[in-house]
CSV table of N, CA and C in Angstrom, one decimal:
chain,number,residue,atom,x,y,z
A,1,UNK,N,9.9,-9.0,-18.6
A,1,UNK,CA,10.1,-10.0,-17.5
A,1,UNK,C,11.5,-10.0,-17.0
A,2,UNK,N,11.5,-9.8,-15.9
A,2,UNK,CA,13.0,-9.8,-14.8
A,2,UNK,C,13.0,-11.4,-14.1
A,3,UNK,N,14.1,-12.6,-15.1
A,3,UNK,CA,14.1,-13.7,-14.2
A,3,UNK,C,14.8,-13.5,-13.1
A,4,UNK,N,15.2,-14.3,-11.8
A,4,UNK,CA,16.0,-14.5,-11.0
A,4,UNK,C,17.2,-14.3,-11.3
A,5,UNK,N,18.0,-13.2,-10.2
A,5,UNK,CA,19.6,-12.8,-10.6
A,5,UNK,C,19.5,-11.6,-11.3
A,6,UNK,N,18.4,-11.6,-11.9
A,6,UNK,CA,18.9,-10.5,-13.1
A,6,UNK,C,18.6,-8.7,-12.2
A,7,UNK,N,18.0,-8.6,-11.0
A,7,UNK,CA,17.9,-7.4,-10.8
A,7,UNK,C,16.4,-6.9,-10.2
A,8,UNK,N,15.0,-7.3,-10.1
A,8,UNK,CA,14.3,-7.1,-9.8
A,8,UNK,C,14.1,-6.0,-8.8
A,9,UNK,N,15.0,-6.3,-7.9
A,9,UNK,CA,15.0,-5.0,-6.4
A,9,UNK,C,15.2,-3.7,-7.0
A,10,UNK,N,16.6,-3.9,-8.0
A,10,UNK,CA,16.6,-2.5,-8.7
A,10,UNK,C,15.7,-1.4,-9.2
A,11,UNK,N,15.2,-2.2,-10.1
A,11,UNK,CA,14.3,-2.0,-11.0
A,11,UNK,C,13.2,-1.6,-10.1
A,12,UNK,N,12.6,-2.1,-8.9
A,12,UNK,CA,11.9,-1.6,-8.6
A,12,UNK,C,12.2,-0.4,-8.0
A,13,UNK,N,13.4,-0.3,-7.3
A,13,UNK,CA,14.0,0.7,-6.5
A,13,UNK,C,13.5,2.4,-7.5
A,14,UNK,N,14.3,1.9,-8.8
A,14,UNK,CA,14.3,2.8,-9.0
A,14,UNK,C,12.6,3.4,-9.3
A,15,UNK,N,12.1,2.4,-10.2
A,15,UNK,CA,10.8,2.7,-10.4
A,15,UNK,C,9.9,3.6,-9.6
A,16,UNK,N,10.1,3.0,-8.2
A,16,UNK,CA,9.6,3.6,-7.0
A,16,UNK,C,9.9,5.0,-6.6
A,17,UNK,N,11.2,5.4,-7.0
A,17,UNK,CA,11.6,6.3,-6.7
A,17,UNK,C,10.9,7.3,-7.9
A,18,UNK,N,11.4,7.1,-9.2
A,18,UNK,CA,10.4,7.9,-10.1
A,18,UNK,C,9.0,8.3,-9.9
A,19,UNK,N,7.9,7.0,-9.7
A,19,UNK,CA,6.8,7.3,-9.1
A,19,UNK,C,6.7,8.4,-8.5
A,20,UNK,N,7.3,8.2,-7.0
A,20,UNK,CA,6.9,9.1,-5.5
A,20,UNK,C,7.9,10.2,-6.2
A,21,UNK,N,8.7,10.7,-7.4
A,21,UNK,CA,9.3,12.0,-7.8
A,21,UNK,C,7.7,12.7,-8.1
A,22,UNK,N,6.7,12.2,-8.6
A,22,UNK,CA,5.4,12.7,-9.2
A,22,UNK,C,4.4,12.4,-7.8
A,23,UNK,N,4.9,12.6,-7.1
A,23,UNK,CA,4.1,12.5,-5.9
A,23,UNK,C,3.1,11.2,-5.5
A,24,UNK,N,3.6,10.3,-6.5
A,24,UNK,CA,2.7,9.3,-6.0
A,24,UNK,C,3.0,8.5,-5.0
A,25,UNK,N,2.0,7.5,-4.3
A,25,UNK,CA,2.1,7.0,-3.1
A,25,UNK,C,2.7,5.7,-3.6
A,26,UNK,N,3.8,5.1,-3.2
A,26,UNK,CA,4.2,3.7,-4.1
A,26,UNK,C,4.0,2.8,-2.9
A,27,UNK,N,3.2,1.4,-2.9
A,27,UNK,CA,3.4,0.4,-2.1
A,27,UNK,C,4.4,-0.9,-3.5
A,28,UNK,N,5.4,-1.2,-2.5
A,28,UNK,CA,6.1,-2.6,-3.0
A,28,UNK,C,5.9,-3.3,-2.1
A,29,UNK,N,5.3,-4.0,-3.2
A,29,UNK,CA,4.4,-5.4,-2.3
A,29,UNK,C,5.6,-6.6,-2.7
A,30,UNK,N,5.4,-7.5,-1.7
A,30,UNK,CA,5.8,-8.9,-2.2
A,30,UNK,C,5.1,-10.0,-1.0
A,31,UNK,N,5.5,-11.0,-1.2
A,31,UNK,CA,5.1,-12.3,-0.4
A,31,UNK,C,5.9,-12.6,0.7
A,32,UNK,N,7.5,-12.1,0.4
A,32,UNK,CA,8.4,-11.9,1.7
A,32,UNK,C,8.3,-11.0,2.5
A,33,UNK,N,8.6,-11.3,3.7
A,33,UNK,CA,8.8,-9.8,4.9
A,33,UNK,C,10.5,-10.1,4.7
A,34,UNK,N,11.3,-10.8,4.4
A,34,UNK,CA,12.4,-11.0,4.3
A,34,UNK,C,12.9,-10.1,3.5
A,35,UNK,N,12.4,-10.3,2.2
A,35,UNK,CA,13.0,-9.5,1.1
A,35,UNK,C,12.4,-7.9,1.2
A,36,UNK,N,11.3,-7.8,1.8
A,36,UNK,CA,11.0,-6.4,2.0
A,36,UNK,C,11.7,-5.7,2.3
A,37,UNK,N,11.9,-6.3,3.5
A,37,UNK,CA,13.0,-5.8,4.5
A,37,UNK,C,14.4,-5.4,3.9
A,38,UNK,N,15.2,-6.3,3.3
A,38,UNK,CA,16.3,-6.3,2.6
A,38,UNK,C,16.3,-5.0,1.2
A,39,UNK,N,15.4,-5.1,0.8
A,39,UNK,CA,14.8,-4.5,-0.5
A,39,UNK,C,14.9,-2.8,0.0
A,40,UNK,N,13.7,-2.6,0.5
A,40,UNK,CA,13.8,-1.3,1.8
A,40,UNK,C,15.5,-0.9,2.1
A,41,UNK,N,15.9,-1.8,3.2
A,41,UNK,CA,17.0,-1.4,3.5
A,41,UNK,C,18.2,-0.7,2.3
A,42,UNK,N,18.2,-1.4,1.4
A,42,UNK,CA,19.4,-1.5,0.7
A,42,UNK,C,19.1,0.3,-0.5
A,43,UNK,N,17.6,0.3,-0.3
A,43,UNK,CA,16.9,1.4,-1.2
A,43,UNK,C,16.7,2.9,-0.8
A,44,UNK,N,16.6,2.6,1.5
A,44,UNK,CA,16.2,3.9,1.8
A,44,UNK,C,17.0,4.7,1.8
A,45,UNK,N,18.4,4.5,1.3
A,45,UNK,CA,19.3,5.8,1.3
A,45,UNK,C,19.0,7.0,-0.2
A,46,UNK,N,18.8,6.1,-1.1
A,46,UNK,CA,18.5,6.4,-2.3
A,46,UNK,C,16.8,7.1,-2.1
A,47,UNK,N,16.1,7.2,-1.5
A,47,UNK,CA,14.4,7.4,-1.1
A,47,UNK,C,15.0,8.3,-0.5
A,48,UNK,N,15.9,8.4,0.4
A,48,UNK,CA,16.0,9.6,1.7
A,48,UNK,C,16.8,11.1,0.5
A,49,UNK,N,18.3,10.6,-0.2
A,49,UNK,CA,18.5,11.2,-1.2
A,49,UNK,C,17.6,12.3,-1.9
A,50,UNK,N,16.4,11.9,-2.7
A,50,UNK,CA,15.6,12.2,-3.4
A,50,UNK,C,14.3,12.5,-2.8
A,51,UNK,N,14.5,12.8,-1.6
A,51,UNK,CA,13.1,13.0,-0.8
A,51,UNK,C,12.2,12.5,-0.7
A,52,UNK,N,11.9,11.3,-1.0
A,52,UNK,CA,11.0,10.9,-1.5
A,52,UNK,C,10.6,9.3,-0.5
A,53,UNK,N,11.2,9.3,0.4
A,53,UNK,CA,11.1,8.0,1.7
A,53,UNK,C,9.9,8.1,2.1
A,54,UNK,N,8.9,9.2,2.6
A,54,UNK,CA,7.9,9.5,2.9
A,54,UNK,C,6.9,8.8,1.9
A,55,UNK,N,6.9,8.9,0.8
A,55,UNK,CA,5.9,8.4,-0.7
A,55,UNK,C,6.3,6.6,-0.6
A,56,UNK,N,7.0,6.0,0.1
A,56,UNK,CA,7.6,4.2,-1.0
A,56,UNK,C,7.2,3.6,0.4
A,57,UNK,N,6.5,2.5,0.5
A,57,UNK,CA,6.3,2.0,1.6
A,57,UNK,C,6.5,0.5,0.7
A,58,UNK,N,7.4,-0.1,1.6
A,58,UNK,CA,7.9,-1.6,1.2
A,58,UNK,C,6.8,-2.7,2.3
A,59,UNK,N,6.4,-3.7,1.6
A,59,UNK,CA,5.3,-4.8,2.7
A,59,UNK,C,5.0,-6.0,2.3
A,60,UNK,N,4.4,-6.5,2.8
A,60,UNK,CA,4.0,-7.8,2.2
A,60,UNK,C,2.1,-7.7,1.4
A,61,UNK,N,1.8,-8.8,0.7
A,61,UNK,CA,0.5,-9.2,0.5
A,61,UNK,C,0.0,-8.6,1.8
A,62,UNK,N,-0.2,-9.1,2.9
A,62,UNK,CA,-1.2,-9.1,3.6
A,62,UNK,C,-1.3,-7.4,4.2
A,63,UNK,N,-0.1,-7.1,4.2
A,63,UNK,CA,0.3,-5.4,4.6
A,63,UNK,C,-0.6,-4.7,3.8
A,64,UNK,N,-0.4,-4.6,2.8
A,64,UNK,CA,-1.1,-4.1,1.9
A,64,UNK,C,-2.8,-4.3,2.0
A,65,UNK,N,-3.1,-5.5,1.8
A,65,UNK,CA,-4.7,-6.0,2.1
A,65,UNK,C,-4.9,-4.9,3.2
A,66,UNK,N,-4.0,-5.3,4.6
A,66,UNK,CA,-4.5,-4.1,5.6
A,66,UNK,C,-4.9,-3.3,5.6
A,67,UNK,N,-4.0,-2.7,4.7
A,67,UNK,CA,-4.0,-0.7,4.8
A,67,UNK,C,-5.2,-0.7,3.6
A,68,UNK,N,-5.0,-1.2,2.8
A,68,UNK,CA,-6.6,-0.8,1.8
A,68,UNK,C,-7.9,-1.1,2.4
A,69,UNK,N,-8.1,-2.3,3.1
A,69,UNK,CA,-9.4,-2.6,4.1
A,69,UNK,C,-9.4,-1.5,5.1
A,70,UNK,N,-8.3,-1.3,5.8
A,70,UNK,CA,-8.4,-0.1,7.2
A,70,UNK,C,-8.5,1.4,6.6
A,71,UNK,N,-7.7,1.7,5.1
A,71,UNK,CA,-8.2,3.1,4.7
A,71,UNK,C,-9.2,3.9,5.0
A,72,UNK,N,-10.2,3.3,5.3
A,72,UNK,CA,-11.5,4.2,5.9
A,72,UNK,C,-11.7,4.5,6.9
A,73,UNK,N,-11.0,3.9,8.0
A,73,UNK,CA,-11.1,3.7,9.3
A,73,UNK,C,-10.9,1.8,9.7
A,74,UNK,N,-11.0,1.8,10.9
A,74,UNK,CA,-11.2,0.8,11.6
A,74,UNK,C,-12.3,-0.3,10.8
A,75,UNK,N,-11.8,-1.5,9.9
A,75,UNK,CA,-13.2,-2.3,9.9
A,75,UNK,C,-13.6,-2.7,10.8
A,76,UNK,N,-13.2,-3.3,11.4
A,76,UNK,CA,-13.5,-3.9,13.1
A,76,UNK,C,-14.7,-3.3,13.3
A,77,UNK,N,-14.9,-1.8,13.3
A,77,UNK,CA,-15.1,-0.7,14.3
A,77,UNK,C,-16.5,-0.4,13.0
A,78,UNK,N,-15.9,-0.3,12.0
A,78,UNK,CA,-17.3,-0.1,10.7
A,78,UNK,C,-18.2,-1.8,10.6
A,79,UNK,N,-17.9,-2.5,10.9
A,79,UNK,CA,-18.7,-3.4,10.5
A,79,UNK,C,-19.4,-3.5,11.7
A,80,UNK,N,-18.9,-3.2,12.9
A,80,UNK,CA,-20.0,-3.4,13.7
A,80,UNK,C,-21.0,-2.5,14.3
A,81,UNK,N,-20.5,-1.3,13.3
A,81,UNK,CA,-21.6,0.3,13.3
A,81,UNK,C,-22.5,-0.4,11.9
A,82,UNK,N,-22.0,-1.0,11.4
A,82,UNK,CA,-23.1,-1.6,9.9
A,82,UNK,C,-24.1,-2.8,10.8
A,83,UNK,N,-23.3,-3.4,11.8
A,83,UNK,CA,-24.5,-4.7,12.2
A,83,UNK,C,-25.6,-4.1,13.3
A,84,UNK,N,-25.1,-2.8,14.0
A,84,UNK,CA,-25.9,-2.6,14.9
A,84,UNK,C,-26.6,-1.5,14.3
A,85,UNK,N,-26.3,-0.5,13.5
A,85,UNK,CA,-26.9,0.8,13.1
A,85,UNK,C,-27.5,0.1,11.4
A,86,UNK,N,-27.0,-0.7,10.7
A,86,UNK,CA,-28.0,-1.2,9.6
A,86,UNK,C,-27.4,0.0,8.4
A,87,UNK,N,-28.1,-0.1,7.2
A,87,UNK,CA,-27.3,0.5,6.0
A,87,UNK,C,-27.8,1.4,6.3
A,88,UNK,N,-27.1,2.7,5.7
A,88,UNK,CA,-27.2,4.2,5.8
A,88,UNK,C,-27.5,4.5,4.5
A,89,UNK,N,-28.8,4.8,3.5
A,89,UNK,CA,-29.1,5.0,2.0
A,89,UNK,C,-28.0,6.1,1.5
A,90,UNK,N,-27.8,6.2,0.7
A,90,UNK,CA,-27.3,7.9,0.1
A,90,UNK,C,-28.2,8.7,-0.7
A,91,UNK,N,-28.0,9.9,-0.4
A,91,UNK,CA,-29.2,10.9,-0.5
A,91,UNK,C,-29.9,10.3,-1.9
A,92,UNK,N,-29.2,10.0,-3.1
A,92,UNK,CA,-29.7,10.4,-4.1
A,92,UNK,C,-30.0,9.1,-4.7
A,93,UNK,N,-28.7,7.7,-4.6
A,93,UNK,CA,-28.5,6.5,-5.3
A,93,UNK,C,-29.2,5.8,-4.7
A,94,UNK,N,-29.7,4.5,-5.1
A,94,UNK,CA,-30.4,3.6,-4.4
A,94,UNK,C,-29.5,2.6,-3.9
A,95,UNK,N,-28.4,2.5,-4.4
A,95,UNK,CA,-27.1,2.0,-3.7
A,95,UNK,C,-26.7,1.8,-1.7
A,96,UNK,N,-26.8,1.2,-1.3
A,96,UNK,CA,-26.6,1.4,0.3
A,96,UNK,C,-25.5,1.8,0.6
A,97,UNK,N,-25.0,2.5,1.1
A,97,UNK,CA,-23.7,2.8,1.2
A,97,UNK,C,-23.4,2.6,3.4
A,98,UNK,N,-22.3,2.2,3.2
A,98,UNK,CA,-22.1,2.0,5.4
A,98,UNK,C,-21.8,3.2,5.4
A,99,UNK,N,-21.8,3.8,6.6
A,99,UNK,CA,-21.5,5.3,7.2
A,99,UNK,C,-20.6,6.3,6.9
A,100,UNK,N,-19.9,5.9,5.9
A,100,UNK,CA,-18.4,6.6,5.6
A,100,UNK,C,-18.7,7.2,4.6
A,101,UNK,N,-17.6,8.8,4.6
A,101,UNK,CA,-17.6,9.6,3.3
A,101,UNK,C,-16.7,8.5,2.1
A,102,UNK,N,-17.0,9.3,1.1
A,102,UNK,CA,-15.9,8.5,-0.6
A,102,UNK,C,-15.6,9.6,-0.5
């Protein structure tokens, strides 16, 4: 546990950076767009350094929510291919699955 003052941006900074060295995709989430912002800023030199700016994406809760709901495409756009076109079975599972590959 990191209380207040002690460093938490760091810590993540670096973390993040390690991560996206192993090619992973890093989201740092928080509840601020303030501190994102601030957090990001003070970090992308260090991400750009290391190649690795492309892999760290800094956001809020709801940013996040976004991009994992829209990952597939447009929900907007799939929920209303689900209300007008109805479930699409999969070949084998009896599971319904909406229109989209996994």
């Amino acid at each position: 546990e990191v209380i207040t003052g002690e460093g938490k941006p760091v810590v993540l900074g670096i973390s993040a950076t390690i991560l996206a060295l192993f090619n992973c995709e890093v989201s740092c989430v928080c509840y601020s767009s303030y501190l994102n912002n601030r957090d990001y800023r003070d970090f992308s030199g260090m991400f750009e350094t290391f190649g690795v700016d492309g892999r760290v994406t800094y956001g809020t809760i709801n940013d996040l929510c976004e991009k994992l709901l829209n990952s597939r495409g447009n929900l907007r756009e799939l929920v209303i291919d689900f209300c007008v076109c109805g479930v699409k079975q999969s070949g084998t599972s009896d599971q319904p699955t909406l229109g989209i590959s996994r």
